[in-house]
Tab-separated table of C-alpha atoms in Angstrom:
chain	number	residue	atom	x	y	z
A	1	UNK	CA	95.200	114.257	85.081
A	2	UNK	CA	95.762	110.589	84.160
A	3	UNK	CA	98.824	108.830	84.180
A	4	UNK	CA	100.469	107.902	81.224
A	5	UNK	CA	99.235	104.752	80.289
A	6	UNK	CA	100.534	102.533	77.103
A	7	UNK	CA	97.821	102.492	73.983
A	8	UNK	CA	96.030	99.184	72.920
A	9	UNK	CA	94.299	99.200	69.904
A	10	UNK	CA	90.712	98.119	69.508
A	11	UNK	CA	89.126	96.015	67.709
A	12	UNK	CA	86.393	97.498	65.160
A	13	UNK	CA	83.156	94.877	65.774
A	14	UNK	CA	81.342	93.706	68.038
A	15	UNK	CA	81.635	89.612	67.499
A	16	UNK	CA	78.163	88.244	67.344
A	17	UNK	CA	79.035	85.533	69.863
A	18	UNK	CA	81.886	84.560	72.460
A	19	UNK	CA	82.004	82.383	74.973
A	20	UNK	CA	83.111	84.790	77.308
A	21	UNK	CA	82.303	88.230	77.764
A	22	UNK	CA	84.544	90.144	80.423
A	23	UNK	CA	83.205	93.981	81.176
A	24	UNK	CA	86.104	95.759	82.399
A	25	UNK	CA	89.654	96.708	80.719
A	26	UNK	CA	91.746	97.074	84.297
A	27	UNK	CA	93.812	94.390	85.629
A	28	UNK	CA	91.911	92.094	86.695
A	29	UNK	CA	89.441	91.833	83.716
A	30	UNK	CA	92.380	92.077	80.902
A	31	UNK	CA	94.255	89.064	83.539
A	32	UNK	CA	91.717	86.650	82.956
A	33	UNK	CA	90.962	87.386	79.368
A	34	UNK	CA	94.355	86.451	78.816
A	35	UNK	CA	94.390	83.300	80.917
A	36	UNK	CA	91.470	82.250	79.585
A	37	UNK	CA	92.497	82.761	75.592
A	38	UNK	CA	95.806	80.754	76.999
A	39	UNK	CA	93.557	77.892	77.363
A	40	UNK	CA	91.515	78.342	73.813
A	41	UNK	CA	88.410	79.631	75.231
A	42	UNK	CA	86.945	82.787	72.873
A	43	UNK	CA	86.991	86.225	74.521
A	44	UNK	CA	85.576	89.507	74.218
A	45	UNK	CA	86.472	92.051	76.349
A	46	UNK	CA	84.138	95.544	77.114
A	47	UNK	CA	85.945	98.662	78.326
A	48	UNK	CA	84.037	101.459	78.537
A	49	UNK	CA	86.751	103.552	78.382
A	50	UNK	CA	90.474	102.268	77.757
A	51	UNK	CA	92.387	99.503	79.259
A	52	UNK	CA	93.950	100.561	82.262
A	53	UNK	CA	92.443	103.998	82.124
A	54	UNK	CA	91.105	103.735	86.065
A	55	UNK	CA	93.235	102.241	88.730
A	56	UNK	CA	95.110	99.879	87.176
A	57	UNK	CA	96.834	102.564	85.850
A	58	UNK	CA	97.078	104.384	89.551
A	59	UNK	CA	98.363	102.305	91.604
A	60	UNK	CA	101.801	102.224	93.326
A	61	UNK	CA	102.863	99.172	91.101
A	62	UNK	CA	104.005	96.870	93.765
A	63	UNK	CA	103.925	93.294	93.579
A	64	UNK	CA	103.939	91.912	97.009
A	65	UNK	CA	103.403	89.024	99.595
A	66	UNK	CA	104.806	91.353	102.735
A	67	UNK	CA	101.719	92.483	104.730
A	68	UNK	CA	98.807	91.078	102.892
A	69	UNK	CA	96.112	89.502	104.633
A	70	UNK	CA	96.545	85.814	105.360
A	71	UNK	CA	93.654	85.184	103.254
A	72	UNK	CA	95.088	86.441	100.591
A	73	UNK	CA	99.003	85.143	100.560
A	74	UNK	CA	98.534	82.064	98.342
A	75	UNK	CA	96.829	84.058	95.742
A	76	UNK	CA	99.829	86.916	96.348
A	77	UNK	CA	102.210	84.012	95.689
A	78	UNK	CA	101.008	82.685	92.556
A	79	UNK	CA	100.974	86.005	90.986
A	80	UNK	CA	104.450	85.996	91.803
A	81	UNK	CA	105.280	82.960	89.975
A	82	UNK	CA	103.748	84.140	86.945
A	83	UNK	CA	104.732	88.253	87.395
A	84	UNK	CA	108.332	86.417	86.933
A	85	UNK	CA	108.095	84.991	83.876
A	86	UNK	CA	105.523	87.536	81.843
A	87	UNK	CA	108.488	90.020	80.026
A	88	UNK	CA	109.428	86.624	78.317
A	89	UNK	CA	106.228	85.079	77.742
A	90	UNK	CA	104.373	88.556	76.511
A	91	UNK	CA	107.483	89.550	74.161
A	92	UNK	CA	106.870	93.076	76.106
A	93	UNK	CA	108.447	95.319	79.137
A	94	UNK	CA	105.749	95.132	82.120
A	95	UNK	CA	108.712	97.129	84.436
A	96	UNK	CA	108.602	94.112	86.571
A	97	UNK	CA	111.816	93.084	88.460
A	98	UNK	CA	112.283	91.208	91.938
A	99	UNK	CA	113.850	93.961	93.993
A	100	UNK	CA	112.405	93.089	97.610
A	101	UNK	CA	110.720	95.320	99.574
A	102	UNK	CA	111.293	97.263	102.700
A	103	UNK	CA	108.444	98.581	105.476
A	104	UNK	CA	110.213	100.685	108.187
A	105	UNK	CA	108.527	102.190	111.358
A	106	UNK	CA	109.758	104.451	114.147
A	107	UNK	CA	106.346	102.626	115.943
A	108	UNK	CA	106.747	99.913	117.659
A	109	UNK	CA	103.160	99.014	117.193
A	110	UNK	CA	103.893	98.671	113.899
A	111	UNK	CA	106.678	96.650	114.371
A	112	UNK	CA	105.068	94.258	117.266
A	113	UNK	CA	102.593	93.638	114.071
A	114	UNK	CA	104.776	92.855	111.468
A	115	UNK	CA	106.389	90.208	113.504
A	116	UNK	CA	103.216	88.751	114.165
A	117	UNK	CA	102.240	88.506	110.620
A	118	UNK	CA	106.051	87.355	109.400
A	119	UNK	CA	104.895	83.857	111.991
A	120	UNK	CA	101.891	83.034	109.540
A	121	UNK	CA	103.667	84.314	106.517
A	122	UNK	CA	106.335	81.837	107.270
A	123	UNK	CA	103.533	79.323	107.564
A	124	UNK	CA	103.225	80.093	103.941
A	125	UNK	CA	106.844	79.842	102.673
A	126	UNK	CA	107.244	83.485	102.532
A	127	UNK	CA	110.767	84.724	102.615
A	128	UNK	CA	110.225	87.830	105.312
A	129	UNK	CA	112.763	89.130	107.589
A	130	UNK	CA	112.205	91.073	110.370
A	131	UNK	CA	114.652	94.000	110.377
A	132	UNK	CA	116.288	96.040	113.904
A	133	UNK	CA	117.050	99.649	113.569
A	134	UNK	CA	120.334	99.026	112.774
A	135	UNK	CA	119.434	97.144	110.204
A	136	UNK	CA	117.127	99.201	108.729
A	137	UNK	CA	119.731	102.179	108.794
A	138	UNK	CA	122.139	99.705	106.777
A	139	UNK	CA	119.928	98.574	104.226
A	140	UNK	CA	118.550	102.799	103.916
A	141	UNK	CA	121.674	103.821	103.365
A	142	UNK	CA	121.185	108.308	103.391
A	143	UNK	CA	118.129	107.891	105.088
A	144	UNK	CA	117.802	110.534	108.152
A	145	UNK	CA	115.458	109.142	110.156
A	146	UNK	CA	115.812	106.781	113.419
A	147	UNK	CA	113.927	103.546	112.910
A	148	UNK	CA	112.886	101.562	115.418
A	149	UNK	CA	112.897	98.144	113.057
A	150	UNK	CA	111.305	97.309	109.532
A	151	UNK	CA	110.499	93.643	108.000
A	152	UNK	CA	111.427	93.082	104.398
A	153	UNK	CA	110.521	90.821	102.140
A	154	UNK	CA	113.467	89.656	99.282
A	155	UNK	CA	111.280	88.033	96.743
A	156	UNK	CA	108.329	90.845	96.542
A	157	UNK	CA	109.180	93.256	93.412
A	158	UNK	CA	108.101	96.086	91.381
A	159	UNK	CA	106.544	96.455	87.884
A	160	UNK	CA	105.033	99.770	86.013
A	161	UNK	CA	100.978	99.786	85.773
A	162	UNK	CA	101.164	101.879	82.562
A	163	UNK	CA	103.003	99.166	80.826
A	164	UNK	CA	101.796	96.185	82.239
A	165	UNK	CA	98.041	95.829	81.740
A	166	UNK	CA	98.633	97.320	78.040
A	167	UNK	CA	101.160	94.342	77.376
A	168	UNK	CA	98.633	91.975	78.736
A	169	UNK	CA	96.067	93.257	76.612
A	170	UNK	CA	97.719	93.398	73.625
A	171	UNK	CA	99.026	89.733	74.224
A	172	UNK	CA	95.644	89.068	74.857
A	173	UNK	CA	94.867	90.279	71.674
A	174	UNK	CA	97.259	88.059	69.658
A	175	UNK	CA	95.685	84.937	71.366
A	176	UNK	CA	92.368	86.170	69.296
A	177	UNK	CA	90.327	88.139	72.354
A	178	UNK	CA	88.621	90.641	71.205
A	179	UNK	CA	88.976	93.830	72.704
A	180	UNK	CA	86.171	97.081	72.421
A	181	UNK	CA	87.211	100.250	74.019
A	182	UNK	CA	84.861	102.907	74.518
A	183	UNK	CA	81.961	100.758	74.535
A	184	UNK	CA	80.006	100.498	77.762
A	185	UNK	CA	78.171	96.958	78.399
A	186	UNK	CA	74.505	98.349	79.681
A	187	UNK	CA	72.232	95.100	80.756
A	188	UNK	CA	72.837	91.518	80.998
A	189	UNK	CA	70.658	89.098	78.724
A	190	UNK	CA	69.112	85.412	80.268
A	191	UNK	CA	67.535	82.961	78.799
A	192	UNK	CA	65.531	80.034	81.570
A	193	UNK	CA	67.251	81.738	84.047
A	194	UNK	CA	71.052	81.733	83.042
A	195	UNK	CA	73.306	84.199	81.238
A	196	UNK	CA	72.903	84.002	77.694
A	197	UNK	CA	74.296	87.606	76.408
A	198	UNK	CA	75.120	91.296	76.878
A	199	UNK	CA	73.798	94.119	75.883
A	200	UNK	CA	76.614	97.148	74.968
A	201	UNK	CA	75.904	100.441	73.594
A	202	UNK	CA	77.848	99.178	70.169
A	203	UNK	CA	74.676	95.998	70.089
A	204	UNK	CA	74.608	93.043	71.572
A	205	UNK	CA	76.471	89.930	72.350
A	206	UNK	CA	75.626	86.278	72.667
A	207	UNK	CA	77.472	84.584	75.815
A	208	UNK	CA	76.872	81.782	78.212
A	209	UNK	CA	79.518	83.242	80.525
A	210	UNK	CA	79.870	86.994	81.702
A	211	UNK	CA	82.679	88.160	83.689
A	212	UNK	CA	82.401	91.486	86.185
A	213	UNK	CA	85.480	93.050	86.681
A	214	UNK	CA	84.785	96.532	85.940
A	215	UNK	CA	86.698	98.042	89.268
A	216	UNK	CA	84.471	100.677	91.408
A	217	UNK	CA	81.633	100.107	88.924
A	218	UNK	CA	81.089	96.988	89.846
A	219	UNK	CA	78.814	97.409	92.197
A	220	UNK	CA	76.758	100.061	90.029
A	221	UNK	CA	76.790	97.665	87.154
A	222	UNK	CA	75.360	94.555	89.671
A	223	UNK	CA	72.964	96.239	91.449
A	224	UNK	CA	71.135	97.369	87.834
A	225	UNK	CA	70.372	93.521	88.101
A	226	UNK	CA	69.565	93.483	91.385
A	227	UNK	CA	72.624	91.839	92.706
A	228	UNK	CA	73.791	93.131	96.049
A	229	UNK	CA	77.694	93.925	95.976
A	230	UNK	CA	79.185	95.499	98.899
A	231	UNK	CA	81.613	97.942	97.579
A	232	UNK	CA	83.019	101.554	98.948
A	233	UNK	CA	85.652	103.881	97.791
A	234	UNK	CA	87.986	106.502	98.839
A	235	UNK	CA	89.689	109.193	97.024
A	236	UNK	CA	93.433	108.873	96.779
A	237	UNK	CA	96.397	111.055	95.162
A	238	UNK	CA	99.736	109.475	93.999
A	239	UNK	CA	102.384	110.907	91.621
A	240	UNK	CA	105.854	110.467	90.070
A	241	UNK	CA	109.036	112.664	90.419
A	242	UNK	CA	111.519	113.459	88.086
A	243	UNK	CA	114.563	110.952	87.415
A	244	UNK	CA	116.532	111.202	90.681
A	245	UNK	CA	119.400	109.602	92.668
A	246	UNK	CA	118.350	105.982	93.398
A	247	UNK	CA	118.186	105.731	96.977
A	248	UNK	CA	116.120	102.515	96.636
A	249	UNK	CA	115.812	100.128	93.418
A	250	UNK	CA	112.515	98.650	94.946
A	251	UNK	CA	110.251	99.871	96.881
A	252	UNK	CA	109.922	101.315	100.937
A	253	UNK	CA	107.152	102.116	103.133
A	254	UNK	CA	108.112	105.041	105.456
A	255	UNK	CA	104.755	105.990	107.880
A	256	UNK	CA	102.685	108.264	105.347
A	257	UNK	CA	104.472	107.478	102.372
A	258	UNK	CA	105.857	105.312	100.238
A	259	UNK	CA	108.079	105.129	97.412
A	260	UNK	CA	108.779	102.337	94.231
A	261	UNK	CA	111.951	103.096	91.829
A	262	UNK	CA	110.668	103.390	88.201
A	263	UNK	CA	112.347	102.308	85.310
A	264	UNK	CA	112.863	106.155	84.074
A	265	UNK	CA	114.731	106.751	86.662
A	266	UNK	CA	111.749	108.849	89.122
A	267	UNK	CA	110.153	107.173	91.887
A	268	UNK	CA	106.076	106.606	92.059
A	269	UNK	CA	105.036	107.781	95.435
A	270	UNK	CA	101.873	107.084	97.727
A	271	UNK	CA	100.576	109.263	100.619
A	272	UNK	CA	99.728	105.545	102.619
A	273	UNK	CA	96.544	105.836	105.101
A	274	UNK	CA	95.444	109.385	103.216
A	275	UNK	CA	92.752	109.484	101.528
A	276	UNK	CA	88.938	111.824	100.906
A	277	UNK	CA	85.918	110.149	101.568
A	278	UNK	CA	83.452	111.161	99.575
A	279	UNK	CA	79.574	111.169	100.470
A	280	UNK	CA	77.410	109.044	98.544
A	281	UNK	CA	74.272	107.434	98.389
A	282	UNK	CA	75.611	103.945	98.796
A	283	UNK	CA	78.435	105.072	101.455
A	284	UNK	CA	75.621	105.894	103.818
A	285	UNK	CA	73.411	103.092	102.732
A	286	UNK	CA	76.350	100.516	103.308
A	287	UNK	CA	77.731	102.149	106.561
A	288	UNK	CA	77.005	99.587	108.962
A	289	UNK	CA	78.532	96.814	106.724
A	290	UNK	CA	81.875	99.302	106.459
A	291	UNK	CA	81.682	100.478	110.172
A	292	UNK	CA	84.580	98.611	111.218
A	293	UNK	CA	86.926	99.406	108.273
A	294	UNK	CA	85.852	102.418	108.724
A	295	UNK	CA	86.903	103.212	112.402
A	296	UNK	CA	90.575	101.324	111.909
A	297	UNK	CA	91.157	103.737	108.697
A	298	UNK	CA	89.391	107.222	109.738
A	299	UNK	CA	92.531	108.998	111.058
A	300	UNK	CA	93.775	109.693	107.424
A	301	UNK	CA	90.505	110.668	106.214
A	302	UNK	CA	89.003	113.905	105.116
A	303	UNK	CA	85.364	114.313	103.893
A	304	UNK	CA	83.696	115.571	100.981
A	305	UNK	CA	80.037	116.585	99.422
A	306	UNK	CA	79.873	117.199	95.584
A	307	UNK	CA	79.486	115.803	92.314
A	308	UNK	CA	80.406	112.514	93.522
A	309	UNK	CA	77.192	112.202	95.206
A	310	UNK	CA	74.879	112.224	92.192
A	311	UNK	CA	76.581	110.824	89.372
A	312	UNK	CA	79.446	108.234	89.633
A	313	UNK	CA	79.723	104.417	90.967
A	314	UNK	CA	77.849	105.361	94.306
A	315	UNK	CA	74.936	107.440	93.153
A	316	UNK	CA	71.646	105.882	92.689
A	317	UNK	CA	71.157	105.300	89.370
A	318	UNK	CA	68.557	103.732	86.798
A	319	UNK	CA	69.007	103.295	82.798
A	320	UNK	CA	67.286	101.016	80.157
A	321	UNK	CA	69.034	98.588	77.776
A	322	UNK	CA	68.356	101.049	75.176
A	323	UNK	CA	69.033	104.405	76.692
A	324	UNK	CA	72.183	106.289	77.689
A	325	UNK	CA	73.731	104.717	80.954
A	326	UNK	CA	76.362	106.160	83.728
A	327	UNK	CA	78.995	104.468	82.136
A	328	UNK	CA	79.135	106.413	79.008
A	329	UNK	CA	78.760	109.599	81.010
A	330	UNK	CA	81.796	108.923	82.632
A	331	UNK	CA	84.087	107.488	80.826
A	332	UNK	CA	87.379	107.795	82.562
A	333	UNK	CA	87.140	108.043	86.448
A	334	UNK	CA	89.900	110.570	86.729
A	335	UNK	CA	89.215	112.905	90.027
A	336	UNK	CA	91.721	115.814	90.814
A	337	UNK	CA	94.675	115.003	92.836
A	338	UNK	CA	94.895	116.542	96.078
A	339	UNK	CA	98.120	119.382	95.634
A	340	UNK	CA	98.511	119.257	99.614
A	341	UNK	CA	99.306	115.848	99.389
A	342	UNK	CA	101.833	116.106	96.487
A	343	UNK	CA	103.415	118.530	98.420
A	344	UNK	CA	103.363	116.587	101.427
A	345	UNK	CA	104.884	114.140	99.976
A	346	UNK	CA	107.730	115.564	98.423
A	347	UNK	CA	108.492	117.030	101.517
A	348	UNK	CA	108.585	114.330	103.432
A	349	UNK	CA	110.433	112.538	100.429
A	350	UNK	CA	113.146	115.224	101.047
A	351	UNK	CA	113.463	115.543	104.363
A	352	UNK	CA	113.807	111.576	104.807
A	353	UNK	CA	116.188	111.492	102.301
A	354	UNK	CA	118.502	114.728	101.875
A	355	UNK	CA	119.949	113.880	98.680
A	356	UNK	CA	116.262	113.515	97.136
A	357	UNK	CA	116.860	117.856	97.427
A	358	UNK	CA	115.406	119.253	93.867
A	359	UNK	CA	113.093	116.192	93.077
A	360	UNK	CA	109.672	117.849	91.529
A	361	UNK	CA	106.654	115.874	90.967
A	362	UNK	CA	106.316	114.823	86.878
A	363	UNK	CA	102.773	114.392	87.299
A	364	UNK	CA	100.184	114.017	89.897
A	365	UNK	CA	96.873	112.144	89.782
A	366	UNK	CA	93.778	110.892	91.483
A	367	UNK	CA	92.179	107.771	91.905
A	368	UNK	CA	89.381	105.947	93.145
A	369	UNK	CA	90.519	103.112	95.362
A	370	UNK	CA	87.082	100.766	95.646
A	371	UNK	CA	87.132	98.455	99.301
A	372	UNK	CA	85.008	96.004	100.008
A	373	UNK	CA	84.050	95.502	104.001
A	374	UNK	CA	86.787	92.813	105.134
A	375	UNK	CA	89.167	94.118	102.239
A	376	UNK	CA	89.473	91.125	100.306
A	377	UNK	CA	88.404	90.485	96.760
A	378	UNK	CA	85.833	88.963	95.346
A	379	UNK	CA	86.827	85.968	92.571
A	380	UNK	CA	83.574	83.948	92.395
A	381	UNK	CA	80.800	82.797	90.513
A	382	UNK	CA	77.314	84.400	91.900
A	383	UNK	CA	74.922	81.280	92.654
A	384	UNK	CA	72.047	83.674	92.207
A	385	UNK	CA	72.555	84.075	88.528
A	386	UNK	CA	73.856	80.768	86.594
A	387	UNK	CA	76.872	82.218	84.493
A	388	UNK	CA	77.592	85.157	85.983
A	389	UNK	CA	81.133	85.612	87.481
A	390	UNK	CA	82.963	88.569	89.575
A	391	UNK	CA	86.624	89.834	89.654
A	392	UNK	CA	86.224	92.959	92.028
A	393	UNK	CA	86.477	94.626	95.305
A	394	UNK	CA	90.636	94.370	95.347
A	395	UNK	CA	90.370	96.980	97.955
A	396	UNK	CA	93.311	98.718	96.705
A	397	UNK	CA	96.102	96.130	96.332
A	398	UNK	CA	94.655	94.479	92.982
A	399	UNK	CA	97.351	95.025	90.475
A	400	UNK	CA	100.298	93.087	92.251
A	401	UNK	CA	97.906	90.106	92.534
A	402	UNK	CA	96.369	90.440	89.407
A	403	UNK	CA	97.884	87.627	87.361
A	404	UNK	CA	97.100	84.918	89.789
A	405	UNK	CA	93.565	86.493	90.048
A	406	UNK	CA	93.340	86.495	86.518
A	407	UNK	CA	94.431	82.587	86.776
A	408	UNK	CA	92.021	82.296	89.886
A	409	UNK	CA	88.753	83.626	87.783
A	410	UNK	CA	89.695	81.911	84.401
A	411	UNK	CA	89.832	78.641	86.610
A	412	UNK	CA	86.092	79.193	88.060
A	413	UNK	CA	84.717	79.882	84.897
A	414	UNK	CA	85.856	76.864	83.208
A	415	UNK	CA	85.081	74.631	85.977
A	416	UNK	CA	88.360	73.764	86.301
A	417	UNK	CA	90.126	72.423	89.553
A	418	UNK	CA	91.511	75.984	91.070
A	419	UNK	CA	94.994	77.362	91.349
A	420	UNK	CA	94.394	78.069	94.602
A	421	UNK	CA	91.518	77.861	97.082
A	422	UNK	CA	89.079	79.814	96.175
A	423	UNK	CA	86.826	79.818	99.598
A	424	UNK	CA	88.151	82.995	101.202
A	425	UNK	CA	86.939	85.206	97.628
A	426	UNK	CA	83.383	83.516	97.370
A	427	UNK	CA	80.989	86.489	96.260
A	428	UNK	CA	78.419	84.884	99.189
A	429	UNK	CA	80.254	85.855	101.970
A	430	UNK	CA	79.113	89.498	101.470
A	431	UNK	CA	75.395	88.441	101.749
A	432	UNK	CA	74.882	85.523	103.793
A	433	UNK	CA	75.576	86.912	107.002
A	434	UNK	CA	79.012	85.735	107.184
A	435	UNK	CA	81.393	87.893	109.622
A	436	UNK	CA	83.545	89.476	107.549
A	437	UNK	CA	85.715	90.655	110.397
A	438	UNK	CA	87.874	93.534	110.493
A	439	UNK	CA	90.260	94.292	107.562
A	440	UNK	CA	93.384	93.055	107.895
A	441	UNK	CA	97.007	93.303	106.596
A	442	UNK	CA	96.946	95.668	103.224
């Protein structure tokens, strides 16, 4: 079942012309809409289904510097700087509120790389503070378990995916972008070489500028035009409890789970490391590129054969401009959540903290959590096609960075100097034999 997610309402026609064309209603697509309406460009924006209907509604809604790859930190902290002001600017709740955020570990492996990380995140200006036991046991207060130390970060915060990405869009929406919901984009139009429009199942669109940020269909969508994206997913189950005692009012990562205080008064909890992996087409096709993600993350993996494997964004697939394509088959990736894990988690909820005793889960779901090989984005412009531009592959930490990345891609496609370096999100890296590496902080 999906998540509750906040309604936008779309717009009736399809504008003959814009100068951008986004494909994709999730974070990152409805971010840079919004950015780039900010700065008076003209936007229309595809969803195939409805904003925030895929993981930008399924995610654990943290909004983070703590832990992410180096790579990634001064994109981290410019969403930050604009996550802070957005309830003002957007006249709307997003849930967002700077509440810090705890990781605690009875491993000292764990711990030994946290305080390596905290050295370069210092580097960075990052307010992290490396945590004893004691310490964690003091700022846990009724938690039963013996820590061996924690880092926490006192500027990272919280906000609620159902209400954010709706606000954006509707914001959006006010600043004239044009916004189509349930209306798949099938095939890319050029003219001499460049972009010069988009086809959707609703007609076509004149653009000079087109956008990708359609999540785990990304890759689908760019390999129709014979663009190579490296992109794999894994199956993941979250839910929400019932309103509860607040034990935390931001967020803490436990080993296996973690939990983020809502604004109803529940808790959003992840089942961290757990995951299915489902076998596709393009999972074995890609494997070597994902072998060593793969063999740091296979502990907390389980396998599956199914649907997934013929229909969905790693089945093979081939449609005409003019015909039916995968997207309108499936509008809404909504897979079933896994009921061991809710359970596991609520267990482990309770028996960490004793006075969580009674909490129920309000609602479970699934998700698709899309990765690409070194687990960093890609925010780029594809040199291979002359107006073509990516927003993907956030490899499962998207949403808290999604209104700098939304900043990041509106800067690249109006050639305008960058908020922050864009080098380590190039869409080249994944093809030009560059090593990607191994995957690092999440």
């Amino acid at each position: 079942m999906s998540p509750p997610v906040g309604r936008v309402a779309s717009n009736h026609d399809l504008p003959n012309s814009a100068d951008v064309v986004v494909l994709g209603g999730g974070m990152a697509g409805v971010a840079a809409a919004y950015e780039l309406a900010r700065r008076g460009t003209s936007v229309v924006l595809i969803e195939k289904g409805v904003i925030a209907g895929e993981q930008s509604s399924r995610n654990w809604g943290w909004c983070r510097q703590q832990n992410r790859d180096p790579r990634e930190l001064p994109l981290a902290q410019l969403a930050l700087r604009r996550w802070e002001n957005l309830n003002s600017e957007l006249g709307e709740e997003t849930g967002f509120r700077r509440t810090g955020l705890i990781y605690a570990s009875t491993q000292k492996a764990s711990i030994d790389t946290w305080e390596r990380w905290g050295v370069i995140a210092r580097g960075f200006g990052v307010d992290t503070r490396m945590l004893t036991g004691s310490e964690c046991a003091k700022m846990l207060p009724g938690n039963s378990r013996r820590w061996n130390g924690g880092v926490y970060s006192p500027t990272d915060g919280r906000a609620e995916p159902e209400l954010a990405v709706p606000a954006l869009a509707r914001a959006a929406q006010r600043l004239g972008v044009v916004i189509l919901q349930n209306c798949a984009a099938r095939e890319l139009e050029t003219e001499a070489g460049r972009i010069s429009g988009v086809v959707t199942e609703k007609g076509s669109i004149r653009t000079s500028a087109v956008l990708v940020a359609g999540g785990a269909w990304s890759g689908m969508f760019l390999r129709h035009h014979g663009i190579r994206f490296l992109q794999a997913s894994v199956k993941s189950t979250s839910f929400y409890t019932t309103a509860a005692p607040a034990v935390t009012e931001g967020g803490i990562a436990m080993e296996e789970v973690t939990m983020r205080r809502r604004l109803d008064g529940g808790y959003t909890v992840g089942l961290s490391g757990l995951g299915q992996l489902q076998i596709t087409p393009y999972g074995l096709l890609q494997a070597r590129e994902f072998w060593r993600t793969f063999q740091i993350r296979r502990k907390g993996l389980t396998y599956a054969f199914g649907r997934s494997f013929f229909e969905g964004p790693e089945a093979i697939a081939r449609w005409k401009a003019d015909g039916i394509s995968p997207f309108e088959r499936i509008r809404i990736l909504d897979p079933r959540p896994d009921a061991h894990l809710v359970k596991r988690g609520i267990d482990r909820l309770v028996a960490t903290y004793p006075a969580l005793a009674g909490i129920r889960p309000a609602q479970s779901w699934g998700g698709i959590v899309d990765s690409t090989p070194d687990a960093i984005p890609v925010i780029s412009s594809v040199a291979s096609q002359p107006g073509l531009f990516v927003s993907a592959g956030y490899s499962g930490h998207g949403f808290g960075i999604g209104p700098g990345a939304g900043m990041l891609a509106a800067d690249l496609i109006r050639g305008e100097t960058p908020s922050v370096d864009p080098t380590p999100f190039r869409y080249e890296r994944l093809i030009d034999g560059t090593d990607l590496g191994k995957p690092g902080m999440l």
